[in-house]
Short mmCIF file of C-alpha atoms in Angstrom, two decimals:
data_model
loop_
_atom_site.label_atom_id
_atom_site.label_comp_id
_atom_site.label_asym_id
_atom_site.label_seq_id
_atom_site.Cartn_x
_atom_site.Cartn_y
_atom_site.Cartn_z
CA UNK A 1 0.00 0.00 0.00
CA UNK A 2 2.82 2.31 0.88
CA UNK A 3 4.58 1.51 -2.41
CA UNK A 4 1.44 2.30 -4.45
CA UNK A 5 1.18 5.69 -2.81
CA UNK A 6 4.90 6.40 -3.47
CA UNK A 7 4.58 5.53 -7.19
CA UNK A 8 1.56 7.75 -7.60
CA UNK A 9 3.50 10.66 -6.06
CA UNK A 10 6.49 10.14 -8.44
CA UNK A 11 4.20 10.18 -11.49
CA UNK A 12 2.66 13.43 -10.40
CA UNK A 13 6.13 14.91 -9.72
CA UNK A 14 7.30 13.98 -13.22
CA UNK A 15 4.26 15.57 -14.79
CA UNK A 16 4.79 18.63 -12.68
CA UNK A 17 8.40 18.90 -13.80
CA UNK A 18 7.37 18.58 -17.44
CA UNK A 19 4.83 21.31 -16.97
CA UNK A 20 7.48 23.53 -15.36
CA UNK A 21 9.90 22.86 -18.25
CA UNK A 22 7.26 23.64 -20.88
CA UNK A 23 6.37 26.86 -19.11
CA UNK A 24 10.05 27.88 -18.86
CA UNK A 25 10.69 27.25 -22.58
CA UNK A 26 7.61 29.25 -23.51
CA UNK A 27 8.78 32.14 -21.33
CA UNK A 28 12.31 31.97 -22.82
CA UNK A 29 11.05 32.11 -26.41
CA UNK A 30 8.61 34.88 -25.63
CA UNK A 31 11.23 37.15 -23.98
CA UNK A 32 14.32 36.28 -26.17
CA UNK A 33 16.08 34.65 -23.25
CA UNK A 34 19.56 33.25 -24.02
CA UNK A 35 20.01 30.08 -21.98
CA UNK A 36 23.01 28.69 -23.84
CA UNK A 37 25.04 31.88 -24.44
CA UNK A 38 24.13 31.76 -28.15
CA UNK A 39 21.23 34.21 -28.33
CA UNK A 40 18.76 35.01 -31.12
CA UNK A 41 17.09 38.38 -31.63
CA UNK A 42 14.49 39.15 -34.24
CA UNK A 43 13.18 42.70 -34.43
CA UNK A 44 10.69 43.72 -37.06
CA UNK A 45 9.64 47.34 -37.14
CA UNK A 46 7.22 47.81 -40.00
CA UNK A 47 6.69 51.52 -39.34
CA UNK A 48 10.33 52.31 -40.16
CA UNK A 49 10.46 49.42 -42.63
CA UNK A 50 13.22 47.93 -40.53
CA UNK A 51 14.10 44.28 -39.89
CA UNK A 52 16.95 43.12 -37.68
CA UNK A 53 17.90 39.48 -37.21
CA UNK A 54 20.77 38.91 -34.77
CA UNK A 55 21.88 35.37 -34.18
CA UNK A 56 24.81 34.93 -31.84
CA UNK A 57 25.84 31.32 -31.37
CA UNK A 58 28.64 31.72 -28.91
CA UNK A 59 29.76 35.04 -30.45
CA UNK A 60 29.95 33.59 -33.98
CA UNK A 61 27.20 35.99 -34.86
CA UNK A 62 25.05 36.68 -37.88
CA UNK A 63 23.44 40.08 -38.39
CA UNK A 64 20.97 40.87 -41.11
CA UNK A 65 19.70 44.46 -41.14
CA UNK A 66 17.27 45.57 -43.78
CA UNK A 67 16.19 49.21 -43.84
CA UNK A 68 13.97 49.80 -46.86
CA UNK A 69 13.33 53.45 -46.05
CA UNK A 70 17.00 54.37 -46.34
CA UNK A 71 17.49 51.64 -48.97
CA UNK A 72 20.09 50.02 -46.76
CA UNK A 73 21.02 46.35 -46.47
CA UNK A 74 23.71 44.92 -44.20
CA UNK A 75 24.78 41.31 -43.82
CA UNK A 76 27.51 40.74 -41.22
CA UNK A 77 28.72 37.22 -40.64
CA UNK A 78 31.40 36.76 -37.99
CA UNK A 79 32.67 33.20 -37.60
CA UNK A 80 35.12 33.69 -34.73
CA UNK A 81 36.08 37.21 -35.87
CA UNK A 82 36.71 36.02 -39.46
CA UNK A 83 33.81 38.14 -40.53
CA UNK A 84 32.09 39.02 -43.79
CA UNK A 85 30.29 42.31 -44.31
CA UNK A 86 28.08 43.07 -47.26
CA UNK A 87 26.68 46.59 -47.24
CA UNK A 88 24.48 47.79 -50.05
CA UNK A 89 23.23 51.39 -50.06
CA UNK A 90 21.14 51.97 -53.16
CA UNK A 91 20.46 55.65 -52.40
CA UNK A 92 24.14 56.54 -52.49
CA UNK A 93 24.78 53.75 -55.04
CA UNK A 94 27.33 52.24 -52.72
CA UNK A 95 28.36 48.61 -52.24
CA UNK A 96 30.94 47.40 -49.74
CA UNK A 97 32.15 43.81 -49.47
CA UNK A 98 34.67 43.17 -46.71
CA UNK A 99 36.06 39.72 -46.03
CA UNK A 100 38.47 39.30 -43.14
CA UNK A 101 39.85 35.77 -42.70
CA UNK A 102 42.05 36.29 -39.64
CA UNK A 103 42.86 39.89 -40.64
CA UNK A 104 43.88 38.82 -44.15
CA UNK A 105 41.09 40.98 -45.44
CA UNK A 106 39.51 41.78 -48.77
CA UNK A 107 37.60 44.99 -49.28
CA UNK A 108 35.73 45.86 -52.45
CA UNK A 109 34.05 49.26 -52.41
CA UNK A 110 32.08 50.36 -55.43
CA UNK A 111 30.60 53.86 -55.45
CA UNK A 112 28.81 54.40 -58.74
CA UNK A 113 27.75 57.97 -57.90
CA UNK A 114 31.34 59.13 -57.55
CA UNK A 115 32.41 56.52 -60.15
CA UNK A 116 34.89 55.07 -57.68
CA UNK A 117 36.09 51.50 -57.18
CA UNK A 118 38.47 50.49 -54.41
CA UNK A 119 39.90 47.02 -53.97
CA UNK A 120 42.05 46.35 -50.92
CA UNK A 121 43.52 42.91 -50.44
CA UNK A 122 45.64 42.35 -47.38
CA UNK A 123 47.22 38.93 -46.86
CA UNK A 124 48.90 39.25 -43.46
CA UNK A 125 49.60 42.97 -43.92
CA UNK A 126 51.09 42.37 -47.39
CA UNK A 127 48.27 44.35 -48.89
CA UNK A 128 47.19 45.36 -52.37
CA UNK A 129 45.04 48.40 -53.01
CA UNK A 130 43.52 49.30 -56.36
CA UNK A 131 41.64 52.59 -56.55
CA UNK A 132 40.01 53.59 -59.80
CA UNK A 133 38.19 56.91 -60.01
CA UNK A 134 36.73 57.26 -63.49
CA UNK A 135 35.34 60.77 -62.84
CA UNK A 136 38.81 62.16 -62.27
CA UNK A 137 40.47 59.59 -64.57
CA UNK A 138 42.38 58.35 -61.58
CA UNK A 139 44.07 55.00 -60.91
CA UNK A 140 46.03 53.99 -57.83
CA UNK A 141 47.80 50.66 -57.39
CA UNK A 142 49.43 50.16 -53.98
CA UNK A 143 51.28 46.93 -53.30
CA UNK A 144 52.88 46.46 -49.89
CA UNK A 145 54.97 43.27 -49.59
CA UNK A 146 55.95 43.40 -45.90
CA UNK A 147 56.02 47.24 -46.04
CA UNK A 148 58.29 47.18 -49.12
CA UNK A 149 55.52 48.87 -51.04
CA UNK A 150 54.93 49.80 -54.64
CA UNK A 151 52.59 52.60 -55.63
CA UNK A 152 51.54 53.27 -59.18
CA UNK A 153 49.43 56.36 -59.57
CA UNK A 154 48.18 57.49 -62.95
CA UNK A 155 46.15 60.66 -63.44
CA UNK A 156 45.41 60.91 -67.15
CA UNK A 157 43.48 64.18 -66.89
CA UNK A 158 46.41 66.07 -65.42
CA UNK A 159 48.90 63.91 -67.32
CA UNK A 160 50.46 62.73 -64.07
CA UNK A 161 52.19 59.44 -63.19
CA UNK A 162 53.75 58.49 -59.88
CA UNK A 163 55.77 55.33 -59.26
CA UNK A 164 56.91 54.82 -55.66
CA UNK A 165 58.89 51.72 -54.75
CA UNK A 166 59.84 51.57 -51.08
CA UNK A 167 61.93 48.84 -49.56
CA UNK A 168 62.62 51.73 -47.16
CA UNK A 169 65.29 52.38 -49.78
CA UNK A 170 62.60 53.88 -51.94
CA UNK A 171 62.40 55.13 -55.50
CA UNK A 172 59.93 57.75 -56.63
CA UNK A 173 59.41 58.47 -60.31
CA UNK A 174 56.95 61.31 -60.85
CA UNK A 175 56.22 62.37 -64.40
CA UNK A 176 53.92 65.32 -65.01
CA UNK A 177 53.36 65.48 -68.75
CA UNK A 178 51.24 68.65 -68.78
CA UNK A 179 53.65 70.64 -66.62
CA UNK A 180 56.61 68.85 -68.29
CA UNK A 181 57.93 67.75 -64.94
CA UNK A 182 59.93 64.66 -63.94
CA UNK A 183 61.04 63.76 -60.44
CA UNK A 184 63.27 60.79 -59.65
CA UNK A 185 63.97 60.26 -55.95
CA UNK A 186 66.16 57.33 -54.96
CA UNK A 187 66.79 56.78 -51.26
CA UNK A 188 69.11 53.86 -50.50
CA UNK A 189 68.97 53.88 -46.69
CA UNK A 190 68.67 57.69 -46.51
CA UNK A 191 71.65 58.20 -48.80
CA UNK A 192 69.23 59.69 -51.31
CA UNK A 193 69.43 61.06 -54.82
CA UNK A 194 66.89 63.49 -56.22
CA UNK A 195 66.73 64.43 -59.88
CA UNK A 196 64.07 67.01 -60.67
CA UNK A 197 63.68 68.09 -64.27
CA UNK A 198 61.17 70.82 -65.06
CA UNK A 199 61.30 71.47 -68.79
CA UNK A 200 58.70 74.24 -68.68
CA UNK A 201 60.76 76.31 -66.29
CA UNK A 202 63.94 74.75 -67.73
CA UNK A 203 65.01 73.65 -64.29
CA UNK A 204 67.11 70.67 -63.22
CA UNK A 205 67.91 69.73 -59.64
CA UNK A 206 70.25 66.90 -58.64
CA UNK A 207 70.43 66.30 -54.90
CA UNK A 208 72.68 63.51 -53.66
CA UNK A 209 72.70 63.02 -49.90
CA UNK A 210 75.07 60.28 -48.76
CA UNK A 211 74.22 60.20 -45.04
CA UNK A 212 73.51 63.95 -45.08
CA UNK A 213 76.84 64.81 -46.72
CA UNK A 214 74.82 66.22 -49.56
CA UNK A 215 75.48 67.55 -53.03
CA UNK A 216 72.98 69.80 -54.77
CA UNK A 217 73.27 70.80 -58.39
CA UNK A 218 70.54 73.09 -59.67
CA UNK A 219 70.49 74.39 -63.20
CA UNK A 220 67.93 76.95 -64.29
CA UNK A 221 68.48 77.59 -67.98
CA UNK A 222 65.73 80.24 -68.23
CA UNK A 223 67.43 82.40 -65.64
CA UNK A 224 70.85 80.97 -66.62
CA UNK A 225 71.47 79.87 -63.06
CA UNK A 226 73.58 77.02 -61.64
CA UNK A 227 73.99 76.13 -57.98
CA UNK A 228 76.40 73.49 -56.67
CA UNK A 229 76.13 72.86 -52.93
CA UNK A 230 78.44 70.33 -51.35
CA UNK A 231 78.02 69.72 -47.64
CA UNK A 232 80.33 67.14 -46.07
CA UNK A 233 79.03 67.07 -42.49
CA UNK A 234 78.03 70.76 -42.60
CA UNK A 235 81.50 71.86 -43.80
CA UNK A 236 79.90 72.95 -47.01
CA UNK A 237 80.84 74.50 -50.32
CA UNK A 238 78.41 76.51 -52.42
CA UNK A 239 79.06 77.58 -55.98
CA UNK A 240 76.31 79.73 -57.45
CA UNK A 241 76.65 80.93 -61.02
CA UNK A 242 74.06 83.30 -62.44
CA UNK A 243 75.09 84.21 -65.97
CA UNK A 244 72.12 86.53 -66.55
CA UNK A 245 73.13 88.76 -63.68
CA UNK A 246 76.78 87.88 -64.21
CA UNK A 247 77.03 86.56 -60.66
CA UNK A 248 79.22 83.86 -59.08
CA UNK A 249 79.30 82.95 -55.41
CA UNK A 250 81.73 80.49 -53.84
CA UNK A 251 81.09 79.90 -50.14
CA UNK A 252 83.31 77.52 -48.22
CA UNK A 253 82.44 76.90 -44.59
CA UNK A 254 84.74 74.50 -42.74
CA UNK A 255 83.05 74.36 -39.33
CA UNK A 256 81.84 77.99 -39.53
CA UNK A 257 85.34 79.27 -40.43
CA UNK A 258 83.97 80.25 -43.77
CA UNK A 259 85.23 81.85 -46.94
CA UNK A 260 82.96 83.66 -49.35
CA UNK A 261 83.99 84.72 -52.83
CA UNK A 262 81.28 86.56 -54.73
CA UNK A 263 81.83 87.89 -58.23
CA UNK A 264 79.20 90.04 -59.90
CA UNK A 265 80.32 90.87 -63.42
CA UNK A 266 77.26 93.00 -64.20
CA UNK A 267 77.92 95.32 -61.30
CA UNK A 268 81.64 94.51 -61.63
CA UNK A 269 81.76 93.45 -58.01
CA UNK A 270 84.00 90.99 -56.14
CA UNK A 271 83.71 90.12 -52.46
CA UNK A 272 86.11 87.85 -50.58
CA UNK A 273 85.22 87.22 -46.95
CA UNK A 274 87.27 84.99 -44.70
CA UNK A 275 86.00 84.33 -41.19
CA UNK A 276 88.23 82.10 -39.07
CA UNK A 277 86.12 81.85 -35.92
CA UNK A 278 84.69 85.36 -36.34
CA UNK A 279 88.12 87.00 -36.78
CA UNK A 280 87.10 87.86 -40.29
CA UNK A 281 88.64 89.49 -43.33
CA UNK A 282 86.55 91.13 -46.03
CA UNK A 283 87.95 92.21 -49.38
CA UNK A 284 85.42 94.00 -51.54
CA UNK A 285 86.19 95.31 -55.02
CA UNK A 286 83.65 97.26 -57.06
CA UNK A 287 85.18 98.17 -60.41
CA UNK A 288 82.14 100.18 -61.57
CA UNK A 289 82.45 102.65 -58.73
CA UNK A 290 86.15 101.72 -58.55
CA UNK A 291 85.87 100.84 -54.89
CA UNK A 292 87.94 98.45 -52.77
CA UNK A 293 87.27 97.64 -49.14
CA UNK A 294 89.49 95.45 -46.97
CA UNK A 295 88.05 94.76 -43.53
CA UNK A 296 90.13 92.64 -41.17
CA UNK A 297 88.61 92.03 -37.77
CA UNK A 298 90.52 90.01 -35.18
CA UNK A 299 88.01 89.60 -32.35
CA UNK A 300 86.34 92.98 -32.97
CA UNK A 301 89.73 94.79 -33.18
CA UNK A 302 89.08 95.66 -36.76
CA UNK A 303 91.02 97.17 -39.63
CA UNK A 304 89.27 98.76 -42.60
CA UNK A 305 91.03 99.78 -45.79
CA UNK A 306 88.76 101.39 -48.36
CA UNK A 307 89.98 102.63 -51.71
CA UNK A 308 87.64 104.50 -54.05
CA UNK A 309 89.53 105.28 -57.25
CA UNK A 310 86.63 107.19 -58.87
CA UNK A 311 86.55 109.65 -56.02
CA UNK A 312 90.28 109.01 -55.45
CA UNK A 313 89.61 108.10 -51.85
CA UNK A 314 91.47 105.85 -49.40
CA UNK A 315 90.42 105.16 -45.82
CA UNK A 316 92.43 103.11 -43.32
CA UNK A 317 90.58 102.57 -40.04
CA UNK A 318 92.26 100.57 -37.31
CA UNK A 319 90.24 100.00 -34.15
CA UNK A 320 91.99 97.98 -31.45
CA UNK A 321 89.21 97.83 -28.87
CA UNK A 322 87.88 101.30 -29.77
CA UNK A 323 91.34 102.98 -29.57
CA UNK A 324 91.05 103.66 -33.26
CA UNK A 325 93.19 105.14 -36.01
CA UNK A 326 91.71 106.62 -39.16
CA UNK A 327 93.76 107.59 -42.20
CA UNK A 328 91.71 109.05 -45.04
CA UNK A 329 93.25 110.24 -48.28
CA UNK A 330 91.10 112.02 -50.86
CA UNK A 331 93.25 112.90 -53.85
CA UNK A 332 90.39 114.63 -55.75
CA UNK A 333 89.81 117.08 -52.95
CA UNK A 334 93.52 116.73 -52.08
CA UNK A 335 92.68 115.84 -48.51
CA UNK A 336 94.43 113.66 -45.92
CA UNK A 337 93.05 112.95 -42.47
CA UNK A 338 94.92 111.04 -39.77
CA UNK A 339 92.97 110.55 -36.56
CA UNK A 340 94.31 108.59 -33.62
CA UNK A 341 92.09 108.15 -30.57
CA UNK A 342 93.62 106.11 -27.75
CA UNK A 343 90.67 106.12 -25.36
CA UNK A 344 89.53 109.62 -26.42
CA UNK A 345 93.03 111.18 -26.07
CA UNK A 346 92.94 111.84 -29.77
CA UNK A 347 95.25 113.18 -32.45
CA UNK A 348 93.88 114.63 -35.68
CA UNK A 349 96.01 115.58 -38.67
CA UNK A 350 94.02 117.02 -41.57
CA UNK A 351 95.81 118.15 -44.71
CA UNK A 352 93.77 119.83 -47.45
CA UNK A 353 96.04 120.79 -50.34
CA UNK A 354 93.22 122.32 -52.42
CA UNK A 355 92.45 124.84 -49.72
CA UNK A 356 96.12 124.58 -48.65
CA UNK A 357 95.08 123.76 -45.12
CA UNK A 358 96.73 121.67 -42.40
CA UNK A 359 95.20 120.97 -39.00
CA UNK A 360 96.98 119.12 -36.20
CA UNK A 361 94.81 118.57 -33.12
CA UNK A 362 96.23 116.73 -30.14
CA UNK A 363 93.92 116.33 -27.15
CA UNK A 364 95.32 114.34 -24.22
CA UNK A 365 92.29 114.36 -21.91
CA UNK A 366 91.14 117.81 -23.10
CA UNK A 367 94.62 119.39 -22.63
CA UNK A 368 94.64 120.05 -26.33
CA UNK A 369 97.07 121.37 -28.92
CA UNK A 370 95.82 122.77 -32.21
CA UNK A 371 98.09 123.68 -35.10
CA UNK A 372 96.33 125.00 -38.18
CA UNK A 373 98.12 126.21 -41.28
CA UNK A 374 96.22 127.86 -44.14
CA UNK A 375 98.66 128.68 -46.93
CA UNK A 376 96.00 130.20 -49.22
CA UNK A 377 95.12 132.79 -46.64
CA UNK A 378 98.71 132.60 -45.30
CA UNK A 379 97.43 131.80 -41.83
CA UNK A 380 98.93 129.79 -38.95
CA UNK A 381 97.22 129.12 -35.63
CA UNK A 382 98.87 127.34 -32.70
CA UNK A 383 96.56 126.82 -29.72
CA UNK A 384 97.86 125.03 -26.65
CA UNK A 385 95.44 124.60 -23.73
CA UNK A 386 96.76 122.68 -20.73
CA UNK A 387 93.63 122.63 -18.58
CA UNK A 388 92.45 126.05 -19.83
CA UNK A 389 95.88 127.70 -19.24
CA UNK A 390 96.22 128.18 -22.95
CA UNK A 391 98.63 129.71 -25.45
CA UNK A 392 97.46 130.98 -28.84
CA UNK A 393 99.81 132.01 -31.63
CA UNK A 394 98.06 133.31 -34.74
CA UNK A 395 100.12 134.45 -37.72
CA UNK A 396 98.37 136.04 -40.70
CA UNK A 397 100.99 136.98 -43.29
CA UNK A 398 98.45 138.35 -45.79
CA UNK A 399 97.26 140.95 -43.35
CA UNK A 400 100.72 141.11 -41.78
CA UNK A 401 99.25 140.10 -38.42
CA UNK A 402 100.66 138.13 -35.47
CA UNK A 403 98.84 137.47 -32.21
CA UNK A 404 100.39 135.76 -29.20
CA UNK A 405 97.93 135.21 -26.33
CA UNK A 406 99.08 133.47 -23.17
CA UNK A 407 96.49 133.03 -20.41
CA UNK A 408 97.71 131.21 -17.31
CA UNK A 409 94.44 131.05 -15.37
CA UNK A 410 93.24 134.44 -16.65
CA UNK A 411 96.54 136.24 -15.86
CA UNK A 412 96.94 136.72 -19.56
CA UNK A 413 99.50 138.24 -21.91
CA UNK A 414 98.58 139.43 -25.40
CA UNK A 415 101.10 140.45 -28.02
CA UNK A 416 99.60 141.60 -31.31
CA UNK A 417 101.66 142.85 -34.24
CA UNK A 418 99.98 144.33 -37.31
CA UNK A 419 102.63 145.22 -39.89
CA UNK A 420 100.10 146.55 -42.42
CA UNK A 421 98.83 149.16 -40.02
CA UNK A 422 102.30 149.27 -38.37
CA UNK A 423 100.72 148.45 -35.03
CA UNK A 424 102.01 146.65 -31.91
CA UNK A 425 99.96 145.88 -28.81
CA UNK A 426 101.36 144.30 -25.66
CA UNK A 427 98.91 143.71 -22.82
CA UNK A 428 99.82 142.04 -19.56
CA UNK A 429 97.07 141.48 -16.97
CA UNK A 430 98.21 139.82 -13.76
CA UNK A 431 94.81 139.49 -12.08
CA UNK A 432 93.53 142.80 -13.45
CA UNK A 433 96.69 144.76 -12.45
CA UNK A 434 97.28 145.27 -16.11
CA UNK A 435 99.90 146.92 -18.30
CA UNK A 436 99.14 148.03 -21.84
CA UNK A 437 101.78 149.10 -24.31
CA UNK A 438 100.52 150.26 -27.67
CA UNK A 439 102.74 151.52 -30.49
CA UNK A 440 101.36 152.99 -33.71
CA UNK A 441 104.31 153.86 -35.93
CA UNK A 442 102.14 155.16 -38.77
CA UNK A 443 100.66 157.90 -36.67
CA UNK A 444 103.79 158.12 -34.51
CA UNK A 445 101.76 157.06 -31.45
CA UNK A 446 102.74 155.27 -28.20
CA UNK A 447 100.45 154.44 -25.25
CA UNK A 448 101.66 152.97 -21.99
CA UNK A 449 98.89 152.16 -19.47
CA UNK A 450 99.72 150.74 -16.08
CA UNK A 451 96.77 150.03 -13.74
CA UNK A 452 97.57 148.55 -10.33
CA UNK A 453 94.24 147.17 -9.02
CA UNK A 454 92.24 149.98 -10.64
CA UNK A 455 94.08 152.50 -8.43
CA UNK A 456 96.40 153.68 -11.16
CA UNK A 457 99.14 156.21 -10.40
CA UNK A 458 99.29 157.67 -13.87
CA UNK A 459 98.15 157.21 -17.43
CA UNK A 460 100.63 159.00 -19.60
CA UNK A 461 100.43 159.43 -23.30
CA UNK A 462 103.59 160.12 -25.21
CA UNK A 463 103.17 161.45 -28.66
CA UNK A 464 106.25 162.17 -30.65
CA UNK A 465 107.52 161.58 -34.09
CA UNK A 466 109.18 158.27 -34.72
CA UNK A 467 112.40 160.24 -35.38
CA UNK A 468 112.44 161.44 -31.74
CA UNK A 469 111.17 158.28 -29.99
CA UNK A 470 113.06 155.66 -32.01
CA UNK A 471 116.50 156.31 -33.51
CA UNK A 472 118.77 153.83 -35.10
CA UNK A 473 122.51 154.31 -34.71
CA UNK A 474 124.89 151.68 -36.08
CA UNK A 475 122.12 149.07 -35.76
CA UNK A 476 121.40 149.95 -32.10
CA UNK A 477 118.36 151.69 -30.65
CA UNK A 478 119.39 154.87 -28.81
CA UNK A 479 116.37 155.57 -26.69
CA UNK A 480 116.41 156.31 -23.00
CA UNK A 481 113.87 157.60 -20.55
CA UNK A 482 115.86 160.80 -20.17
CA UNK A 483 116.01 161.29 -23.93
CA UNK A 484 112.26 160.96 -24.38
CA UNK A 485 111.53 163.27 -21.48
CA UNK A 486 114.05 165.77 -22.70
CA UNK A 487 112.66 165.98 -26.20
CA UNK A 488 109.08 166.26 -24.94
CA UNK A 489 109.97 168.55 -22.01
CA UNK A 490 106.43 169.91 -21.60
CA UNK A 491 105.14 166.72 -19.97
CA UNK A 492 105.47 166.23 -16.17
CA UNK A 493 106.66 162.70 -15.44
CA UNK A 494 105.91 160.89 -12.18
CA UNK A 495 107.88 158.01 -10.75
CA UNK A 496 105.28 155.50 -11.91
CA UNK A 497 105.50 156.85 -15.43
CA UNK A 498 109.27 156.64 -15.34
CA UNK A 499 108.87 153.10 -14.13
CA UNK A 500 106.61 152.39 -17.11
CA UNK A 501 109.13 154.04 -19.40
CA UNK A 502 111.88 151.88 -17.97
CA UNK A 503 109.73 148.83 -18.84
CA UNK A 504 109.26 150.16 -22.35
CA UNK A 505 112.96 151.01 -22.66
CA UNK A 506 114.06 147.56 -21.56
CA UNK A 507 111.51 145.93 -23.88
CA UNK A 508 112.79 147.92 -26.83
CA UNK A 509 116.39 147.02 -26.12
CA UNK A 510 115.52 143.34 -25.65
CA UNK A 511 113.16 143.04 -28.66
CA UNK A 512 114.47 145.68 -31.01
CA UNK A 513 114.58 143.16 -33.84
CA UNK A 514 110.91 142.21 -33.24
CA UNK A 515 109.64 145.82 -33.38
CA UNK A 516 111.94 146.95 -36.21
#
């Protein structure tokens, strides 16, 4: 009895389990439940005319997407990431087929609107690409065998062909038929050669770079121009010939100690520049203006020699750390200048033979000497100023004039002789206690003025004929105080006047040759 009851219970349990299983399966199907990991989705949207079927059996999925509104159809089959994609877009007239069998993919892309076909075949990154664009008459072939690629590019509209072969030692051949242009670029491990021929512009370039020790040859036959550039590790040579402008440049730079030779035959110009570590020399010759410049600079202590034969001009400028010397010779204007400035204690010598003029100026810290000679005007000036205690000697032979002016801190002496007017002036001022002696032989006139601190004892005027005041006897001057007083007996004479006359008497005896 017990066994019968137990069997009946087991039958009911089995039926119950079957009912539970059936209910679970119905629920799984109704709600797209994925019990195995390989799910199925079906989505139909008739409003947007859209159907999606997604079947994923353990990630080896299938997708079908149909969108009739946008005229779009996609089939994507992925069998363990070796997927196939077919994409058809009829609106844009576009078809894409992509097949990737373990990344060894094939892509075919046809775009009939833009008249474009692309084919890309990659077998383990050794890919082939073919691109044909019939609108632009355009073909591209790209073959990459382990990155040693070949590119063939033909553009028949623009008459353009490109061939690029790269084994990383690449060759480029670019022919442009319309522009009459050819480029050949050969790079054998970066030791490249470039040949560029442009027949329209009549231009050829050859560039050979053997590990950056390059050579460049450029010929421009329209402009009649040639450039040769040789750079062996940046110690380069440049030769530039321009026959239209009559121009040649040679530039040699051996580690920045460069030499430049430039010849310009049109302007008749030559430049030679040598710079050995910035202690440079420049030689510049301009035959049109007949000009030569030599500039030698040894660490900014420069020398300049400039010769201008048209203007008959020579300049020599030596500057040793700004203590410069200038020598300038101008033979047209008959002029020579020598200037020496040793830290502003300068010397100037200026000779002008046209104006017959010489100037010598020596200034040692403003204690200057000036000597100026003007032979046209028969004029000499000597000016010596030692800290404003100056001496001036001015001789004017045309006007028969001599001036001697000595001022030792304003205690000055002036001697002026005017032979034309037969005039002598002697003035001595020792701090305003002055003496004036004035002789006018034309009018037979003598003035002696002695002023001791503005409290003068006498101002006496002697007027007598030169026969009485000055007599010559056997070459000697016979003039005494007593003689003058005697001959002019009507004048009272004080002791100060006699003192002044003694001064005058002694001066005449001492300088009789000067006043003769």
